[in-house]
């Protein structure tokens, strides 16, 4: 950024996020050396740390913090009847149109009404085909034959793995209604248009929790889960003015759903769905009862052995879409100098410490005179409890900037005084303040800072 940079140049854009992700090893295009694979992305060293931290935070909130929610890891390949029962074979379609001239593909429901009416391509003005239904499930074959009898699907959502295991879990874990089953895993959708980086991809990860309740209690639990899911984002530092609720109108509501709300985040391209909270009624277990012939009724021993098909309240979030929201929300460019050059600005990712890919960076002021050895000793003390990194190259100011750019909340600097008095400098990412503290207090001080963290 040159001398004449304006404040506007420092606004967030998707291009900046994509470029930072590639430069610093968060997210790479899949198979890039072959020209890239559309709709697929690879998570680099910092990306996988970030993704793991988000999924760990979600898992903690959903399982560790609740007595009545247990986990599951179901397989991606499921019996094909599952997808008939769920309605995906019949209904999991998007309306597709092609341009006969430039061959671009569009989702008809994403086109302007005028283009659709006139059948005119928004890109080149060419003629559009009629709208046809396109099923989003990836199909493949299992076993040595490739005829219709061996067709199998890559799951388009993790939820069905939970429904088909509902009875196993009731029986093995003696779960009593109301209770939930949580799962994190890959899902696949043959999306017609993939754009906006990792927002909409063909391979992605979901974090879903299905909560089984007594019919009649569903509305109460629906409200409760709306509250809890909203609180999750607040707890992990998302700015609340970037979130809003969107209630599904009658034309958006799935035929089985009684009520549905999306939590939307304001991405650089506008407010978009981040997570859905759905009241799915008894549709899912009802359909699996019908298609499998197995009795999936719950016997409510606390209510005189009353039998019923439970209602389900679902919370369904994209893990990879969450990662994009956490990245966009953390991204900031801040003026920190007046030299009239690029050094006046720093890029900083203001992640909540529990989300940040690296918690503490340890930096010796110099490599020589035993400072590197001392810094490594201190890093060894920290790494049992925190994710750490070590950097000894370049001026200390530049090293701080490098850590700011990847969102490391704490830097520990080891200097000549450290050798004498066993103290270190602890530097805070957000305020850039530095405090001098005894080495033996470092771990407890960082712990305390994490506990009391508030985004500025
Ligand atoms: P959309 O309307 O954006 O296609 P959806 O309403 O079909 O999404 P759900 O089926 O409710 O989405 O999936 C739950 C969550 O999974 C979404 O809120 C989103 O975070 C995530 N998700 C869905 N499809 C994708 C995708 N193609 N790429 C990345 N994440 C996705």
CSV table of C-alpha atoms and ligand atoms in Angstrom, one decimal:
chain,number,residue,atom,x,y,z
A,1,UNK,CA,0.0,0.0,0.0
A,2,UNK,CA,1.6,3.3,-1.1
A,3,UNK,CA,1.8,6.7,0.4
A,4,UNK,CA,-1.6,7.8,-0.9
A,5,UNK,CA,-3.5,4.8,0.6
A,6,UNK,CA,-6.9,5.8,1.8
A,7,UNK,CA,-8.8,4.3,4.7
A,8,UNK,CA,-11.2,2.7,2.2
A,9,UNK,CA,-8.3,0.7,0.9
A,10,UNK,CA,-8.3,-1.1,4.2
A,11,UNK,CA,-11.8,-2.4,4.1
A,12,UNK,CA,-12.3,-6.2,4.1
A,13,UNK,CA,-12.9,-8.0,0.8
A,14,UNK,CA,-13.0,-11.6,-0.1
A,15,UNK,CA,-9.9,-11.1,-2.3
A,16,UNK,CA,-7.9,-10.1,0.7
A,17,UNK,CA,-9.1,-13.1,2.8
A,18,UNK,CA,-8.3,-15.5,-0.1
A,19,UNK,CA,-4.9,-14.0,-0.6
A,20,UNK,CA,-4.0,-14.0,3.2
A,21,UNK,CA,-5.2,-17.6,3.4
A,22,UNK,CA,-2.9,-18.7,0.6
A,23,UNK,CA,0.1,-16.6,1.7
A,24,UNK,CA,0.0,-17.7,5.3
A,25,UNK,CA,-1.1,-21.3,4.8
A,26,UNK,CA,-4.7,-21.3,5.9
A,27,UNK,CA,-6.5,-22.5,2.7
A,28,UNK,CA,-5.2,-23.7,-0.7
A,29,UNK,CA,-7.1,-24.4,-3.9
A,30,UNK,CA,-7.4,-28.2,-4.3
A,31,UNK,CA,-5.0,-29.8,-6.8
A,32,UNK,CA,-3.6,-26.3,-7.7
A,33,UNK,CA,-0.7,-27.7,-9.7
A,34,UNK,CA,-3.2,-29.2,-12.1
A,35,UNK,CA,-5.2,-26.0,-12.5
A,36,UNK,CA,-7.3,-26.5,-9.4
A,37,UNK,CA,-10.5,-28.5,-8.7
A,38,UNK,CA,-13.7,-26.4,-8.5
A,39,UNK,CA,-15.6,-26.6,-5.3
A,40,UNK,CA,-12.8,-28.2,-3.3
A,41,UNK,CA,-10.2,-26.6,-1.0
A,42,UNK,CA,-7.4,-27.9,1.1
A,43,UNK,CA,-6.7,-26.7,4.7
A,44,UNK,CA,-3.0,-25.9,5.3
A,45,UNK,CA,-1.1,-25.9,8.6
A,46,UNK,CA,-2.9,-22.9,10.1
A,47,UNK,CA,-6.2,-23.7,8.5
A,48,UNK,CA,-6.4,-27.1,10.1
A,49,UNK,CA,-5.5,-25.7,13.5
A,50,UNK,CA,-8.3,-23.1,13.1
A,51,UNK,CA,-10.8,-25.7,11.9
A,52,UNK,CA,-9.9,-28.1,14.7
A,53,UNK,CA,-10.4,-25.2,17.2
A,54,UNK,CA,-13.8,-24.3,15.9
A,55,UNK,CA,-15.0,-27.9,15.9
A,56,UNK,CA,-13.5,-28.5,19.4
A,57,UNK,CA,-15.4,-25.4,20.6
A,58,UNK,CA,-18.6,-26.6,19.1
A,59,UNK,CA,-18.1,-30.2,20.4
A,60,UNK,CA,-17.4,-28.8,23.9
A,61,UNK,CA,-20.6,-26.6,23.9
A,62,UNK,CA,-22.8,-29.3,22.6
A,63,UNK,CA,-21.5,-32.4,24.5
A,64,UNK,CA,-19.3,-31.5,27.4
A,65,UNK,CA,-21.7,-28.8,28.6
A,66,UNK,CA,-24.8,-31.0,28.4
A,67,UNK,CA,-25.5,-34.2,30.3
A,68,UNK,CA,-28.1,-35.2,27.7
A,69,UNK,CA,-26.1,-34.9,24.5
A,70,UNK,CA,-23.9,-37.7,23.2
A,71,UNK,CA,-21.6,-37.9,20.1
A,72,UNK,CA,-21.6,-40.1,17.0
A,73,UNK,CA,-19.4,-40.6,14.0
A,74,UNK,CA,-21.5,-42.3,11.3
A,75,UNK,CA,-20.1,-43.4,7.9
A,76,UNK,CA,-20.3,-41.3,4.8
A,77,UNK,CA,-21.6,-44.2,2.7
A,78,UNK,CA,-25.1,-45.3,3.8
A,79,UNK,CA,-27.7,-47.7,2.5
A,80,UNK,CA,-29.3,-46.1,-0.5
A,81,UNK,CA,-32.8,-46.6,0.9
A,82,UNK,CA,-31.8,-43.9,3.5
A,83,UNK,CA,-31.9,-41.3,0.8
A,84,UNK,CA,-35.3,-42.5,-0.5
A,85,UNK,CA,-36.7,-42.3,3.0
A,86,UNK,CA,-35.2,-38.9,3.7
A,87,UNK,CA,-36.7,-37.5,0.5
A,88,UNK,CA,-33.3,-36.6,-1.0
A,89,UNK,CA,-33.6,-38.9,-4.1
A,90,UNK,CA,-36.8,-37.2,-5.0
A,91,UNK,CA,-36.5,-33.7,-3.7
A,92,UNK,CA,-32.9,-32.7,-3.2
A,93,UNK,CA,-32.7,-30.7,-6.4
A,94,UNK,CA,-31.8,-27.3,-7.5
A,95,UNK,CA,-33.4,-25.7,-10.6
A,96,UNK,CA,-30.7,-25.5,-13.3
A,97,UNK,CA,-30.5,-23.5,-16.5
A,98,UNK,CA,-27.6,-23.3,-19.0
A,99,UNK,CA,-26.7,-20.6,-21.5
A,100,UNK,CA,-26.6,-22.1,-25.0
A,101,UNK,CA,-24.1,-19.6,-26.1
A,102,UNK,CA,-21.4,-19.2,-23.4
A,103,UNK,CA,-22.2,-22.5,-21.6
A,104,UNK,CA,-22.4,-20.8,-18.2
A,105,UNK,CA,-24.7,-22.6,-15.7
A,106,UNK,CA,-27.0,-20.9,-13.2
A,107,UNK,CA,-29.4,-21.7,-10.4
A,108,UNK,CA,-32.7,-20.5,-11.8
A,109,UNK,CA,-33.7,-19.3,-8.3
A,110,UNK,CA,-30.6,-17.1,-8.1
A,111,UNK,CA,-31.3,-15.3,-11.5
A,112,UNK,CA,-33.1,-12.0,-11.8
A,113,UNK,CA,-36.7,-12.4,-12.7
A,114,UNK,CA,-36.2,-10.5,-15.9
A,115,UNK,CA,-33.4,-12.8,-17.2
A,116,UNK,CA,-35.6,-15.8,-16.3
A,117,UNK,CA,-38.6,-14.5,-18.1
A,118,UNK,CA,-36.7,-13.4,-21.2
A,119,UNK,CA,-34.5,-16.6,-21.0
A,120,UNK,CA,-31.6,-14.3,-21.4
A,121,UNK,CA,-28.1,-15.1,-20.1
A,122,UNK,CA,-27.0,-12.4,-17.6
A,123,UNK,CA,-23.3,-12.9,-18.7
A,124,UNK,CA,-23.5,-12.8,-22.5
A,125,UNK,CA,-27.1,-12.2,-23.4
A,126,UNK,CA,-27.3,-15.6,-25.1
A,127,UNK,CA,-30.4,-17.8,-24.9
A,128,UNK,CA,-31.0,-19.9,-21.8
A,129,UNK,CA,-32.3,-23.4,-21.7
A,130,UNK,CA,-35.6,-24.4,-20.0
A,131,UNK,CA,-35.2,-24.9,-16.2
A,132,UNK,CA,-34.7,-28.5,-15.2
A,133,UNK,CA,-34.3,-30.2,-11.9
A,134,UNK,CA,-30.7,-31.2,-10.9
A,135,UNK,CA,-30.1,-33.6,-8.0
A,136,UNK,CA,-27.3,-32.4,-5.8
A,137,UNK,CA,-26.2,-35.8,-4.5
A,138,UNK,CA,-23.0,-37.3,-5.8
A,139,UNK,CA,-23.6,-40.8,-7.0
A,140,UNK,CA,-21.0,-43.6,-7.3
A,141,UNK,CA,-20.9,-47.3,-7.4
A,142,UNK,CA,-20.0,-49.8,-4.7
A,143,UNK,CA,-18.4,-53.2,-5.5
A,144,UNK,CA,-17.1,-54.5,-8.9
A,145,UNK,CA,-20.2,-53.7,-10.9
A,146,UNK,CA,-21.4,-50.3,-12.1
A,147,UNK,CA,-25.0,-51.0,-12.9
A,148,UNK,CA,-28.0,-49.5,-11.1
A,149,UNK,CA,-27.9,-52.2,-8.4
A,150,UNK,CA,-24.6,-50.9,-7.0
A,151,UNK,CA,-25.5,-47.2,-6.9
A,152,UNK,CA,-24.5,-45.5,-3.6
A,153,UNK,CA,-24.4,-41.8,-2.6
A,154,UNK,CA,-21.9,-39.6,-0.8
A,155,UNK,CA,-24.0,-38.2,2.0
A,156,UNK,CA,-25.3,-34.7,1.4
A,157,UNK,CA,-25.8,-34.1,5.1
A,158,UNK,CA,-24.7,-35.7,8.3
A,159,UNK,CA,-28.1,-35.7,9.9
A,160,UNK,CA,-29.3,-39.0,8.4
A,161,UNK,CA,-26.5,-40.9,10.1
A,162,UNK,CA,-27.9,-39.7,13.4
A,163,UNK,CA,-31.5,-40.7,12.6
A,164,UNK,CA,-30.6,-44.2,11.5
A,165,UNK,CA,-28.6,-44.7,14.7
A,166,UNK,CA,-31.2,-43.2,17.0
A,167,UNK,CA,-32.4,-46.6,18.3
A,168,UNK,CA,-28.8,-47.9,18.8
A,169,UNK,CA,-28.1,-44.9,21.0
A,170,UNK,CA,-31.3,-45.1,23.0
A,171,UNK,CA,-30.6,-48.7,23.8
A,172,UNK,CA,-26.8,-48.6,24.3
A,173,UNK,CA,-26.6,-45.3,26.2
A,174,UNK,CA,-29.9,-45.5,27.9
A,175,UNK,CA,-30.8,-41.9,26.8
A,176,UNK,CA,-34.1,-40.5,28.0
A,177,UNK,CA,-36.1,-38.0,26.1
A,178,UNK,CA,-35.2,-35.1,25.8
A,179,UNK,CA,-31.8,-35.9,24.5
A,180,UNK,CA,-29.5,-35.0,21.6
A,181,UNK,CA,-26.9,-36.6,19.3
A,182,UNK,CA,-24.1,-34.5,18.0
A,183,UNK,CA,-21.9,-35.2,14.9
A,184,UNK,CA,-19.2,-33.5,12.9
A,185,UNK,CA,-18.3,-34.8,9.5
A,186,UNK,CA,-17.9,-34.4,5.8
A,187,UNK,CA,-20.9,-33.8,3.5
A,188,UNK,CA,-21.0,-33.6,-0.3
A,189,UNK,CA,-23.2,-31.7,-2.7
A,190,UNK,CA,-22.8,-31.3,-6.4
A,191,UNK,CA,-23.5,-27.5,-6.2
A,192,UNK,CA,-24.3,-25.9,-9.6
A,193,UNK,CA,-22.4,-22.7,-8.8
A,194,UNK,CA,-19.5,-22.7,-6.3
A,195,UNK,CA,-18.2,-19.3,-5.5
A,196,UNK,CA,-17.2,-17.0,-2.7
A,197,UNK,CA,-14.2,-19.1,-1.7
A,198,UNK,CA,-15.1,-21.8,0.9
A,199,UNK,CA,-18.6,-20.4,1.4
A,200,UNK,CA,-20.3,-22.9,-1.0
A,201,UNK,CA,-18.3,-26.0,-1.9
A,202,UNK,CA,-19.0,-29.5,-3.2
A,203,UNK,CA,-17.1,-31.1,-0.3
A,204,UNK,CA,-17.5,-29.5,3.1
A,205,UNK,CA,-18.0,-30.2,6.8
A,206,UNK,CA,-21.1,-29.9,9.0
A,207,UNK,CA,-21.6,-29.8,12.7
A,208,UNK,CA,-25.1,-31.0,13.4
A,209,UNK,CA,-27.0,-31.8,16.6
A,210,UNK,CA,-30.4,-33.5,16.5
A,211,UNK,CA,-32.4,-33.1,19.7
A,212,UNK,CA,-35.2,-35.7,20.3
A,213,UNK,CA,-38.2,-34.4,22.2
A,214,UNK,CA,-41.7,-35.3,23.2
A,215,UNK,CA,-44.3,-34.0,20.7
A,216,UNK,CA,-45.7,-30.9,22.2
A,217,UNK,CA,-42.4,-29.9,23.8
A,218,UNK,CA,-40.9,-29.1,20.5
A,219,UNK,CA,-41.7,-25.4,20.4
A,220,UNK,CA,-40.1,-24.9,23.8
A,221,UNK,CA,-36.9,-26.7,22.8
A,222,UNK,CA,-36.8,-24.9,19.5
A,223,UNK,CA,-36.6,-21.6,21.4
A,224,UNK,CA,-34.0,-22.9,23.7
A,225,UNK,CA,-31.8,-24.1,20.9
A,226,UNK,CA,-32.1,-20.8,19.1
A,227,UNK,CA,-30.8,-19.1,22.2
A,228,UNK,CA,-28.0,-21.5,22.8
A,229,UNK,CA,-26.7,-21.4,19.2
A,230,UNK,CA,-26.7,-17.6,19.2
A,231,UNK,CA,-24.8,-17.6,22.5
A,232,UNK,CA,-22.1,-19.8,20.9
A,233,UNK,CA,-21.1,-17.2,18.4
A,234,UNK,CA,-21.0,-14.5,21.1
A,235,UNK,CA,-18.9,-16.7,23.4
A,236,UNK,CA,-16.3,-17.3,20.7
A,237,UNK,CA,-16.0,-13.6,19.9
A,238,UNK,CA,-18.1,-13.0,16.7
A,239,UNK,CA,-19.3,-9.4,16.6
A,240,UNK,CA,-23.0,-9.5,17.4
A,241,UNK,CA,-23.8,-6.7,15.0
A,242,UNK,CA,-22.6,-9.0,12.2
A,243,UNK,CA,-25.3,-11.6,13.0
A,244,UNK,CA,-29.0,-11.7,12.4
A,245,UNK,CA,-31.9,-14.1,12.4
A,246,UNK,CA,-33.8,-15.0,9.3
A,247,UNK,CA,-37.1,-16.9,9.6
A,248,UNK,CA,-38.0,-19.1,6.7
A,249,UNK,CA,-41.1,-17.9,5.0
A,250,UNK,CA,-43.8,-20.3,3.7
A,251,UNK,CA,-42.1,-20.6,0.3
A,252,UNK,CA,-38.7,-21.5,1.9
A,253,UNK,CA,-39.9,-23.8,4.6
A,254,UNK,CA,-39.2,-27.5,3.8
A,255,UNK,CA,-42.5,-29.4,3.6
A,256,UNK,CA,-41.8,-31.3,6.8
A,257,UNK,CA,-40.6,-28.4,8.9
A,258,UNK,CA,-42.8,-26.7,11.4
A,259,UNK,CA,-40.5,-23.7,11.8
A,260,UNK,CA,-37.0,-22.8,10.7
A,261,UNK,CA,-34.6,-20.0,11.4
A,262,UNK,CA,-31.2,-19.3,10.0
A,263,UNK,CA,-28.4,-17.5,11.8
A,264,UNK,CA,-27.0,-15.2,9.1
A,265,UNK,CA,-23.5,-13.7,9.1
A,266,UNK,CA,-22.6,-10.5,7.2
A,267,UNK,CA,-19.9,-11.8,4.9
A,268,UNK,CA,-18.1,-9.4,2.5
A,269,UNK,CA,-20.8,-10.4,-0.1
A,270,UNK,CA,-23.6,-9.6,2.3
A,271,UNK,CA,-25.7,-11.5,4.9
A,272,UNK,CA,-25.8,-15.2,4.2
A,273,UNK,CA,-26.8,-18.4,6.1
A,274,UNK,CA,-24.2,-19.7,8.6
A,275,UNK,CA,-26.4,-22.1,10.5
A,276,UNK,CA,-30.0,-23.4,10.6
A,277,UNK,CA,-32.2,-24.2,13.6
A,278,UNK,CA,-35.1,-26.4,12.4
A,279,UNK,CA,-38.2,-27.9,14.0
A,280,UNK,CA,-38.4,-31.1,11.8
A,281,UNK,CA,-41.4,-32.6,13.6
A,282,UNK,CA,-41.6,-36.5,13.5
A,283,UNK,CA,-41.0,-36.5,9.8
A,284,UNK,CA,-37.5,-38.1,9.9
A,285,UNK,CA,-38.1,-41.0,12.3
A,286,UNK,CA,-41.6,-41.5,10.8
A,287,UNK,CA,-40.1,-41.9,7.3
A,288,UNK,CA,-37.3,-44.2,8.5
A,289,UNK,CA,-40.0,-46.3,10.3
A,290,UNK,CA,-41.9,-46.6,7.1
A,291,UNK,CA,-38.9,-47.4,4.8
A,292,UNK,CA,-37.0,-49.7,7.1
A,293,UNK,CA,-40.0,-51.5,8.6
A,294,UNK,CA,-38.4,-51.1,12.0
A,295,UNK,CA,-40.4,-49.7,14.9
A,296,UNK,CA,-38.6,-46.4,15.9
A,297,UNK,CA,-41.1,-45.3,18.5
A,298,UNK,CA,-39.9,-44.2,21.9
A,299,UNK,CA,-41.2,-45.9,25.0
A,300,UNK,CA,-41.6,-43.1,27.5
A,301,UNK,CA,-41.2,-44.9,30.9
A,302,UNK,CA,-41.6,-41.6,32.8
A,303,UNK,CA,-45.0,-41.1,31.2
A,304,UNK,CA,-46.7,-44.5,31.8
A,305,UNK,CA,-44.9,-46.2,28.9
A,306,UNK,CA,-46.5,-43.9,26.4
A,307,UNK,CA,-45.3,-44.7,22.8
A,308,UNK,CA,-44.5,-42.0,20.3
A,309,UNK,CA,-42.3,-41.0,17.4
A,310,UNK,CA,-40.1,-38.2,18.8
A,311,UNK,CA,-40.1,-34.7,17.3
A,312,UNK,CA,-36.6,-33.4,16.3
A,313,UNK,CA,-35.2,-30.0,16.8
A,314,UNK,CA,-32.0,-29.7,14.6
A,315,UNK,CA,-29.1,-27.3,14.8
A,316,UNK,CA,-27.1,-27.5,11.6
A,317,UNK,CA,-24.0,-25.5,11.0
A,318,UNK,CA,-21.3,-25.6,8.4
A,319,UNK,CA,-17.9,-26.1,9.9
A,320,UNK,CA,-16.0,-24.8,6.9
A,321,UNK,CA,-18.5,-22.0,6.5
A,322,UNK,CA,-18.0,-21.2,10.2
A,323,UNK,CA,-14.3,-21.0,9.5
A,324,UNK,CA,-14.9,-18.4,6.8
A,325,UNK,CA,-17.1,-16.4,9.1
A,326,UNK,CA,-14.5,-16.5,11.9
A,327,UNK,CA,-11.8,-15.4,9.4
A,328,UNK,CA,-13.9,-12.6,8.0
A,329,UNK,CA,-14.9,-11.5,11.4
A,330,UNK,CA,-11.4,-11.5,12.8
A,331,UNK,CA,-9.9,-9.6,9.8
A,332,UNK,CA,-8.8,-6.1,10.5
A,333,UNK,CA,-6.4,-3.5,9.1
A,334,UNK,CA,-5.3,-1.0,11.6
A,335,UNK,CA,-3.3,2.3,11.3
A,336,UNK,CA,-0.5,2.1,13.7
A,337,UNK,CA,2.0,4.6,12.4
A,338,UNK,CA,2.5,7.9,10.5
A,339,UNK,CA,5.6,7.2,8.4
A,340,UNK,CA,3.6,7.6,5.2
A,341,UNK,CA,4.4,4.1,4.0
A,342,UNK,CA,3.0,0.5,4.1
A,343,UNK,CA,4.4,0.0,7.6
A,344,UNK,CA,1.8,2.5,8.9
A,345,UNK,CA,-0.8,-0.3,8.7
A,346,UNK,CA,-0.9,-3.7,10.2
A,347,UNK,CA,-3.2,-6.6,9.3
A,348,UNK,CA,-4.5,-8.3,12.3
A,349,UNK,CA,-6.8,-11.3,12.8
A,350,UNK,CA,-8.6,-10.7,16.1
A,351,UNK,CA,-9.5,-14.3,16.8
A,352,UNK,CA,-10.8,-15.3,20.3
A,353,UNK,CA,-7.7,-17.0,21.9
A,354,UNK,CA,-9.5,-20.3,22.0
A,355,UNK,CA,-10.1,-20.1,18.2
A,356,UNK,CA,-6.7,-18.8,17.1
A,357,UNK,CA,-4.5,-21.3,15.3
A,358,UNK,CA,-1.5,-20.5,17.5
A,359,UNK,CA,-1.9,-19.3,21.1
A,360,UNK,CA,1.6,-18.2,21.9
A,361,UNK,CA,4.6,-17.3,19.8
A,362,UNK,CA,8.0,-17.3,21.5
A,363,UNK,CA,10.6,-14.9,20.1
A,364,UNK,CA,14.2,-14.5,21.1
A,365,UNK,CA,15.4,-10.9,20.6
A,366,UNK,CA,18.6,-12.3,19.1
A,367,UNK,CA,19.6,-15.8,18.0
A,368,UNK,CA,23.0,-15.5,19.7
A,369,UNK,CA,24.3,-15.3,23.2
A,370,UNK,CA,22.1,-18.1,24.5
A,371,UNK,CA,18.8,-16.3,23.8
A,372,UNK,CA,17.6,-18.8,21.3
A,373,UNK,CA,18.2,-21.7,23.7
A,374,UNK,CA,16.4,-19.9,26.5
A,375,UNK,CA,13.5,-19.1,24.3
A,376,UNK,CA,13.2,-22.8,23.2
A,377,UNK,CA,13.3,-23.8,26.9
A,378,UNK,CA,10.4,-21.4,27.6
A,379,UNK,CA,8.5,-22.7,24.5
A,380,UNK,CA,8.9,-26.3,25.9
A,381,UNK,CA,7.3,-25.2,29.2
A,382,UNK,CA,4.3,-23.6,27.3
A,383,UNK,CA,3.6,-26.2,24.7
A,384,UNK,CA,2.0,-28.8,27.0
A,385,UNK,CA,-0.8,-26.4,27.6
A,386,UNK,CA,-0.9,-24.0,24.6
A,387,UNK,CA,-0.2,-24.3,20.8
A,388,UNK,CA,3.0,-22.5,20.3
A,389,UNK,CA,5.3,-21.3,17.5
A,390,UNK,CA,8.9,-20.1,17.5
A,391,UNK,CA,10.4,-17.4,15.3
A,392,UNK,CA,13.9,-16.1,15.4
A,393,UNK,CA,14.3,-14.5,12.0
A,394,UNK,CA,14.1,-10.7,11.3
A,395,UNK,CA,13.5,-7.6,13.3
A,396,UNK,CA,11.3,-8.0,16.3
A,397,UNK,CA,8.7,-5.5,15.0
A,398,UNK,CA,8.4,-7.5,11.7
A,399,UNK,CA,8.0,-10.7,13.7
A,400,UNK,CA,5.2,-9.2,15.8
A,401,UNK,CA,3.4,-8.2,12.5
A,402,UNK,CA,3.8,-11.7,11.2
A,403,UNK,CA,2.1,-13.1,14.3
A,404,UNK,CA,-0.7,-10.4,14.2
A,405,UNK,CA,-1.4,-11.4,10.6
A,406,UNK,CA,-2.2,-15.0,11.6
A,407,UNK,CA,-4.0,-13.9,14.8
A,408,UNK,CA,-1.6,-15.1,17.5
A,409,UNK,CA,-3.0,-13.5,20.7
A,410,UNK,CA,0.2,-13.6,22.8
A,411,UNK,CA,3.9,-13.1,22.0
A,412,UNK,CA,6.6,-13.9,24.5
A,413,UNK,CA,9.9,-12.1,23.9
A,414,UNK,CA,13.1,-13.3,25.5
A,415,UNK,CA,15.9,-10.6,25.8
A,416,UNK,CA,19.2,-10.1,27.5
A,417,UNK,CA,17.5,-9.1,30.8
A,418,UNK,CA,15.7,-12.5,30.7
A,419,UNK,CA,19.0,-14.2,31.3
A,420,UNK,CA,19.7,-12.1,34.3
A,421,UNK,CA,16.3,-11.8,36.1
A,422,UNK,CA,14.3,-14.7,34.6
A,423,UNK,CA,11.6,-12.3,33.3
A,424,UNK,CA,10.1,-12.0,29.8
A,425,UNK,CA,8.0,-9.6,27.8
A,426,UNK,CA,4.4,-10.6,27.2
A,427,UNK,CA,2.9,-8.7,24.2
A,428,UNK,CA,-0.9,-8.6,23.5
A,429,UNK,CA,-2.0,-8.8,19.9
A,430,UNK,CA,-5.1,-6.5,20.1
A,431,UNK,CA,-3.7,-3.6,22.1
A,432,UNK,CA,0.0,-4.2,21.2
A,433,UNK,CA,0.7,-3.5,24.9
A,434,UNK,CA,3.7,-5.2,26.5
A,435,UNK,CA,4.2,-6.2,30.1
A,436,UNK,CA,7.2,-7.5,31.9
A,437,UNK,CA,6.5,-10.6,34.0
A,438,UNK,CA,8.5,-13.3,35.8
A,439,UNK,CA,8.9,-16.4,33.7
A,440,UNK,CA,7.3,-18.5,36.4
A,441,UNK,CA,4.1,-16.5,36.2
A,442,UNK,CA,3.8,-16.8,32.4
A,443,UNK,CA,1.5,-19.8,32.2
A,444,UNK,CA,-1.0,-18.6,34.8
A,445,UNK,CA,-1.0,-15.1,33.3
A,446,UNK,CA,-1.8,-16.4,29.8
A,447,UNK,CA,-4.5,-18.6,31.3
A,448,UNK,CA,-6.1,-15.6,33.0
A,449,UNK,CA,-5.9,-13.5,29.9
A,450,UNK,CA,-7.7,-16.2,27.9
A,451,UNK,CA,-10.4,-16.4,30.6
A,452,UNK,CA,-11.0,-12.7,30.6
A,453,UNK,CA,-10.6,-12.1,26.9
A,454,UNK,CA,-12.9,-9.4,25.4
A,455,UNK,CA,-12.6,-8.3,21.9
A,456,UNK,CA,-11.7,-4.6,21.6
B,1,LIG,P1,-27.9,-23.1,1.1
B,1,LIG,O1,-29.3,-22.6,1.1
B,1,LIG,O2,-26.8,-22.1,1.4
B,1,LIG,O3,-27.6,-24.0,-0.1
B,1,LIG,P2,-29.0,-25.1,2.8
B,1,LIG,O4,-30.1,-24.3,3.4
B,1,LIG,O5,-29.2,-26.1,1.8
B,1,LIG,O6,-27.8,-24.1,2.4
B,1,LIG,P3,-28.5,-26.9,5.0
B,1,LIG,O7,-28.9,-28.0,4.2
B,1,LIG,O8,-29.5,-26.3,6.0
B,1,LIG,O9,-28.1,-25.7,4.0
B,1,LIG,O10,-27.1,-27.1,5.6
B,1,LIG,C1,-26.8,-26.7,6.9
B,1,LIG,C2,-25.5,-25.9,6.9
B,1,LIG,O11,-24.5,-26.6,6.2
B,1,LIG,C3,-25.6,-24.5,6.2
B,1,LIG,O12,-26.1,-23.6,7.1
B,1,LIG,C4,-24.2,-24.2,5.8
B,1,LIG,O13,-23.5,-23.7,6.9
B,1,LIG,C5,-23.6,-25.6,5.5
B,1,LIG,N1,-23.6,-25.9,4.1
B,1,LIG,C6,-24.6,-26.3,3.3
B,1,LIG,N2,-24.3,-26.4,2.0
B,1,LIG,C7,-23.0,-26.1,2.0
B,1,LIG,C8,-22.0,-26.0,0.9
B,1,LIG,N3,-22.3,-26.3,-0.3
B,1,LIG,N4,-20.7,-25.6,1.2
B,1,LIG,C9,-20.4,-25.3,2.5
B,1,LIG,N5,-21.3,-25.3,3.5
B,1,LIG,C10,-22.5,-25.7,3.3
